[in-house]
Coordinates of C-alpha atoms in Angstrom, one line a residue:
M231 CA 0.0 48.0 18.1
N232 CA 2.3 47.4 20.7
R233 CA 5.9 45.8 19.4
R234 CA 5.0 42.0 20.6
T235 CA 2.3 42.2 17.8
L236 CA 4.1 44.0 15.1
I237 CA 6.9 41.7 15.4
F238 CA 4.2 38.8 15.1
V239 CA 2.9 40.7 12.4
A240 CA 6.1 41.0 10.5
L241 CA 6.9 37.7 11.2
V242 CA 3.6 36.2 9.6
L243 CA 4.0 38.3 5.9
S244 CA 7.8 36.8 6.1
L245 CA 6.7 33.1 5.6
L246 CA 4.1 34.2 3.3
I247 CA 5.7 35.9 0.9
P248 CA 8.2 33.3 0.2
I249 CA 4.8 30.8 -0.4
D250 CA 3.1 33.8 -2.7
A251 CA 5.9 34.2 -4.5
A252 CA 6.4 30.3 -5.5
F253 CA 3.0 29.7 -6.7
A254 CA 3.2 33.0 -8.7
K255 CA 6.2 31.4 -10.3
K256 CA 4.8 28.2 -11.0
K257 CA 3.5 27.7 -14.5
K258 CA 0.7 25.7 -15.7
K259 CA 1.6 22.6 -17.4
A260 CA 0.9 22.8 -21.3
A261 CA -1.4 20.6 -22.8
P262 CA 0.7 18.1 -24.9
K263 CA 0.9 19.0 -28.5
G264 CA 0.0 16.8 -32.0
T265 CA -2.1 15.3 -34.2
P266 CA -4.8 12.8 -32.1
I267 CA -4.4 9.1 -33.3
L268 CA -6.2 6.1 -31.5
W269 CA -6.4 3.7 -34.2
Q270 CA -4.5 4.1 -37.8
Q271 CA -5.7 1.9 -41.1
P272 CA -3.8 -0.7 -41.3
T273 CA -2.7 -1.5 -44.9
D274 CA -3.3 -5.3 -44.4
I275 CA -4.4 -7.3 -41.0
T276 CA -3.8 -10.3 -42.5
S277 CA -0.2 -9.5 -43.2
R278 CA 0.4 -8.5 -39.7
N279 CA 2.7 -10.3 -37.0
L280 CA 1.2 -10.9 -34.3
Y281 CA 3.9 -12.9 -32.7
L282 CA 6.5 -10.4 -33.1
G283 CA 3.7 -7.7 -32.2
P284 CA 3.9 -3.9 -32.4
G285 CA 7.9 -4.2 -32.2
G286 CA 8.7 -6.6 -34.8
T287 CA 12.4 -8.1 -34.8
D288 CA 14.2 -5.4 -33.9
M289 CA 13.1 -4.2 -30.8
R290 CA 13.1 -7.5 -29.1
P291 CA 15.2 -7.6 -25.7
D292 CA 18.8 -8.2 -25.8
L293 CA 18.5 -10.3 -23.2
R294 CA 22.8 -11.2 -23.0
R295 CA 23.1 -8.3 -20.2
I296 CA 20.0 -7.1 -17.9
T297 CA 20.8 -4.0 -15.4
F298 CA 18.7 -3.4 -13.0
I299 CA 18.0 0.8 -12.8
K300 CA 15.2 0.6 -10.1
E301 CA 11.9 -0.5 -8.8
E302 CA 8.5 0.9 -9.7
K303 CA 5.9 2.0 -7.4
G304 CA 1.8 1.4 -7.6
G305 CA 0.0 -1.2 -10.0
Y306 CA -1.4 -4.7 -9.1
S307 CA 2.2 -6.7 -10.2
K308 CA 5.6 -5.8 -9.4
K309 CA 7.9 -3.6 -11.9
Y310 CA 11.5 -2.8 -12.1
E311 CA 12.9 -1.0 -15.0
V312 CA 15.7 -2.6 -16.4
R313 CA 18.5 -1.9 -19.2
D314 CA 19.1 -4.5 -21.6
G315 CA 22.7 -5.6 -23.6
S316 CA 21.9 -3.3 -26.2
G317 CA 21.5 0.0 -23.8
R318 CA 17.4 0.2 -24.4
E319 CA 15.2 0.3 -21.2
W320 CA 12.0 -1.8 -19.9
V321 CA 10.0 -1.9 -17.3
V322 CA 9.3 -5.2 -16.9
K323 CA 6.5 -6.6 -15.1
I324 CA 6.3 -10.2 -13.0
G325 CA 3.6 -12.1 -12.5
K326 CA 0.4 -13.2 -13.2
E327 CA -0.2 -9.8 -15.7
A328 CA 2.5 -10.2 -17.7
Q329 CA 1.0 -12.5 -20.1
S330 CA -2.1 -11.1 -20.5
E331 CA -1.1 -7.9 -21.2
T332 CA 1.3 -9.1 -23.7
S333 CA -1.7 -11.0 -25.8
A334 CA -4.1 -8.2 -25.4
I335 CA -1.2 -5.9 -26.5
R336 CA -1.1 -8.0 -30.0
L337 CA -4.5 -8.2 -30.8
L338 CA -5.5 -4.3 -30.6
W339 CA -2.1 -3.5 -33.2
G340 CA -3.3 -6.0 -35.3
L341 CA -6.4 -4.3 -36.0
G342 CA -5.0 -1.0 -36.4
Y343 CA -4.7 0.3 -32.6
V344 CA -1.7 2.0 -31.2
T345 CA -0.5 0.6 -28.3
E346 CA 3.2 0.0 -25.8
I347 CA 5.9 -2.0 -27.2
N348 CA 5.8 -5.4 -25.1
Y349 CA 7.5 -8.8 -25.5
L350 CA 7.2 -11.6 -23.1
V351 CA 10.3 -13.2 -21.6
P352 CA 9.6 -16.5 -20.8
R353 CA 12.7 -16.8 -17.8
V354 CA 15.3 -13.6 -16.9
T355 CA 17.5 -13.2 -14.1
I356 CA 17.4 -9.2 -13.1
P357 CA 21.0 -8.8 -10.9
G358 CA 20.1 -8.0 -7.2
K359 CA 16.0 -9.3 -7.5
G360 CA 16.4 -13.1 -8.4
T361 CA 15.1 -15.2 -11.7
F362 CA 11.4 -15.0 -12.3
T363 CA 9.3 -16.7 -15.0
N364 CA 7.0 -15.2 -18.0
V365 CA 8.3 -11.7 -17.2
R366 CA 6.7 -8.5 -19.8
F367 CA 9.1 -6.3 -21.0
E368 CA 7.7 -2.9 -22.2
A369 CA 9.8 -0.8 -24.0
R370 CA 10.7 3.0 -23.3
P371 CA 11.7 4.0 -26.4
D372 CA 13.9 7.7 -26.2
K373 CA 11.5 9.7 -29.2
W374 CA 8.6 8.6 -27.1
K375 CA 7.8 11.0 -24.7
R376 CA 4.6 10.2 -21.9
S377 CA 2.2 13.4 -21.6
G378 CA -0.2 11.9 -18.8
E379 CA -3.5 9.9 -19.1
W380 CA -6.7 10.3 -21.4
K381 CA -9.8 10.0 -19.6
W382 CA -12.6 7.4 -21.1
K383 CA -15.5 9.9 -21.1
S384 CA -13.8 13.0 -22.1
N385 CA -11.1 12.9 -25.4
P386 CA -11.3 13.6 -29.2
F387 CA -12.3 10.4 -30.5
I388 CA -16.1 10.3 -28.6
G389 CA -18.4 8.4 -30.9
K390 CA -16.0 8.0 -33.6
P391 CA -15.7 4.5 -34.5
E392 CA -12.0 3.6 -33.6
F393 CA -13.6 4.8 -30.5
Q394 CA -16.6 2.8 -30.3
G395 CA -14.8 -0.5 -31.8
L396 CA -11.8 0.0 -28.9
K397 CA -14.8 0.2 -25.9
I398 CA -16.0 -3.6 -27.6
M399 CA -12.6 -4.6 -27.9
M400 CA -12.7 -3.7 -24.0
A401 CA -15.3 -6.3 -23.5
L402 CA -14.4 -8.6 -26.1
I403 CA -11.3 -9.0 -23.8
N404 CA -12.8 -8.7 -20.8
N405 CA -10.6 -5.5 -20.3
W406 CA -12.3 -5.1 -16.5
D407 CA -9.9 -2.6 -15.1
L408 CA -11.1 0.7 -17.4
K409 CA -9.6 3.4 -15.1
D410 CA -8.5 6.5 -16.5
S411 CA -4.8 5.7 -14.7
N412 CA -4.5 2.8 -17.0
N413 CA -4.5 5.9 -20.3
E414 CA -1.5 7.0 -21.4
M415 CA -0.4 9.9 -24.5
L416 CA 2.3 9.7 -25.9
Q417 CA 4.2 12.1 -27.8
L418 CA 6.5 11.1 -30.9
R419 CA 7.4 12.4 -34.0
G420 CA 5.7 11.4 -37.1
D421 CA 5.6 11.2 -41.2
G422 CA 3.2 14.6 -41.0
G423 CA 4.4 15.4 -38.0
N424 CA 4.0 16.0 -33.9
E425 CA 1.4 13.3 -33.1
L426 CA -0.4 12.4 -29.8
W427 CA -1.1 8.8 -29.4
Y428 CA -4.0 7.8 -27.4
I429 CA -2.9 4.5 -25.8
I430 CA -4.1 1.7 -22.9
S431 CA -1.1 1.2 -21.1
D432 CA -2.1 -1.3 -18.4
L433 CA -3.9 -4.1 -20.1
G434 CA -3.3 -6.5 -17.2
A435 CA -7.0 -7.5 -16.2
T436 CA -7.8 -9.0 -19.6
F437 CA -8.8 -12.3 -20.6
G438 CA -10.1 -13.2 -17.1
H439 CA -13.4 -12.3 -15.7
A440 CA -15.5 -10.4 -13.7
S441 CA -19.7 -10.1 -12.4
T442 CA -22.1 -7.8 -13.8
T443 CA -23.6 -8.0 -10.1
P444 CA -21.4 -4.3 -8.6
L445 CA -21.9 -6.1 -5.2
L446 CA -20.3 -9.8 -6.2
W447 CA -17.9 -7.8 -8.8
R448 CA -14.7 -7.3 -6.2
F449 CA -15.2 -10.8 -5.3
T450 CA -15.6 -12.7 -8.5
R451 CA -13.0 -10.7 -10.9
S452 CA -10.1 -12.9 -12.2
R453 CA -7.4 -12.1 -14.5
N454 CA -5.9 -14.1 -17.1
N455 CA -7.6 -17.1 -16.4
P456 CA -8.3 -18.3 -20.0
K457 CA -11.3 -21.3 -18.4
N458 CA -12.9 -18.1 -16.0
Y459 CA -12.4 -16.0 -19.7
A460 CA -13.9 -19.0 -21.6
K461 CA -16.8 -19.3 -19.4
S462 CA -18.1 -15.8 -19.2
K463 CA -20.5 -14.2 -21.6
F464 CA -19.7 -11.0 -24.1
L465 CA -22.9 -9.8 -25.9
E466 CA -26.5 -10.1 -23.4
K467 CA -28.6 -8.9 -26.4
V468 CA -29.8 -6.2 -28.9
K469 CA -32.6 -4.0 -28.1
G470 CA -33.4 -2.0 -31.1
D471 CA -30.1 -0.1 -32.3
R472 CA -28.1 -0.8 -29.3
V473 CA -26.1 -3.6 -28.1
V474 CA -25.9 -4.7 -25.1
L475 CA -22.4 -6.0 -24.0
H476 CA -22.3 -8.1 -21.2
F477 CA -19.0 -6.1 -18.9
G478 CA -18.5 -6.2 -15.8
G479 CA -16.1 -3.7 -15.1
K480 CA -15.0 -0.4 -14.3
N481 CA -16.4 2.7 -15.8
R482 CA -19.1 0.5 -17.3
G483 CA -21.3 3.9 -17.9
I484 CA -19.6 4.0 -21.4
M485 CA -21.1 0.8 -22.2
K486 CA -24.0 2.4 -22.8
D487 CA -24.4 3.5 -26.4
I488 CA -23.2 0.7 -28.4
S489 CA -24.6 0.0 -31.9
V490 CA -25.5 -2.7 -34.3
H491 CA -23.1 -0.6 -36.7
D492 CA -20.4 0.0 -34.3
A493 CA -20.3 -3.9 -33.7
Q494 CA -20.4 -4.4 -37.2
W495 CA -17.4 -2.3 -38.0
M496 CA -15.3 -3.8 -35.6
A497 CA -16.5 -7.1 -36.7
S498 CA -14.8 -5.9 -40.0
L499 CA -11.6 -5.5 -38.7
L500 CA -11.5 -8.9 -36.1
S501 CA -12.6 -11.1 -39.3
Q502 CA -9.8 -10.6 -40.7
L503 CA -7.6 -12.3 -38.7
S504 CA -6.7 -15.4 -39.5
D505 CA -7.0 -18.0 -36.7
D506 CA -3.1 -18.6 -37.0
Q507 CA -2.9 -14.8 -36.1
I508 CA -4.7 -15.0 -32.9
R509 CA -3.9 -18.3 -31.8
D510 CA -0.5 -16.2 -32.5
A511 CA -0.9 -13.4 -29.8
F512 CA -1.2 -16.2 -27.0
R513 CA 1.5 -18.3 -28.4
A514 CA 4.0 -15.0 -27.9
A515 CA 2.5 -14.8 -24.4
N516 CA 3.8 -18.7 -23.6
Y517 CA 0.6 -20.0 -22.9
R518 CA 0.1 -23.7 -23.0
P519 CA -1.0 -25.3 -26.2
D520 CA -4.5 -26.2 -24.3
Q521 CA -4.3 -22.4 -23.2
I522 CA -3.9 -21.1 -26.5
N523 CA -6.7 -23.1 -28.3
L524 CA -9.2 -22.6 -25.7
L525 CA -8.7 -18.6 -25.9
A526 CA -7.5 -18.4 -29.6
Q527 CA -11.6 -20.6 -30.2
T528 CA -13.3 -17.6 -27.4
V529 CA -11.8 -15.0 -29.6
R530 CA -13.3 -16.7 -33.0
E531 CA -16.4 -17.1 -32.0
R532 CA -16.7 -13.7 -30.3
T533 CA -15.8 -12.4 -33.4
N534 CA -18.5 -14.6 -35.0
E535 CA -21.5 -13.1 -32.6
L536 CA -20.5 -10.1 -33.6
L537 CA -20.8 -10.6 -37.3
S538 CA -24.2 -12.0 -36.6
L539 CA -25.5 -9.0 -34.9
R540 CA -28.7 -7.3 -36.5
P541 CA -31.0 -4.2 -35.5
S542 CA -34.0 -6.1 -33.2
V543 CA -37.5 -5.7 -34.8
Q544 CA -39.5 -2.8 -32.4
I545 CA -42.8 -3.7 -32.4
G546 CA -45.3 -1.0 -31.6
R547 CA -48.3 -1.1 -29.3
N548 CA -51.9 -0.4 -30.6

């Protein structure tokens, strides 16, 4: 091996060694720890305030002063990170998804699901960015550690009533954007120790419609469209003990194992919500009175569809 070749080999090795060392030092990210929680049995569904939602009165944003922090990239809607007058940080969502997401959070929380904390602000000025209407404020509590996404097809709740019920709710509110990146795990300290909340962090693509025909799906999907939502179908049929939902979204394969028993479990929770509570979930999102009536009526009708389900009789052939 001549001198030139030796110098070349030494140079290559000198470049590779730091890279190998960097890989050796890089630690595998530890899995988040805590008791997995998707749903918690509410003490009394009928007493839940769906106008204020999971944050109640105490967590409402202080709008006396808004400070822009940064713009958040990605997603369908424009989003900014801001700080309010009390020093709390929020991610604000501007555009069509703000109203639908605010209402979706309240309905899920009302039934016992763990959720984000959000509020709809009818009008707000963000310094340096402009004045906007119907803005969703989503809280970023200091004690909540955001620990990555969870998967629809692989999680600790597969087959459990609360997971089956969550899938039914996604069809009921027409959430067609069921991608894993919209899911989030939150680590926090609960009364019984560390908890790991499995939430759906992005529920903006709701209360609209999407075709169940794959070729038409991208052209027919809509979000925050009360008229489209009310005209869309919810249940297809009952086949034996299986409920066929009219679902035209991503990950539609997860909807194939819904049973009548699952539907009855969810219906038993939904039926505890009063008409006023359901209306409050939409009133909190600053919908017009006619839209509130239409959306609330549709949720009630779909609840009644679930309540009426019975296994179909299978007649064998001779």
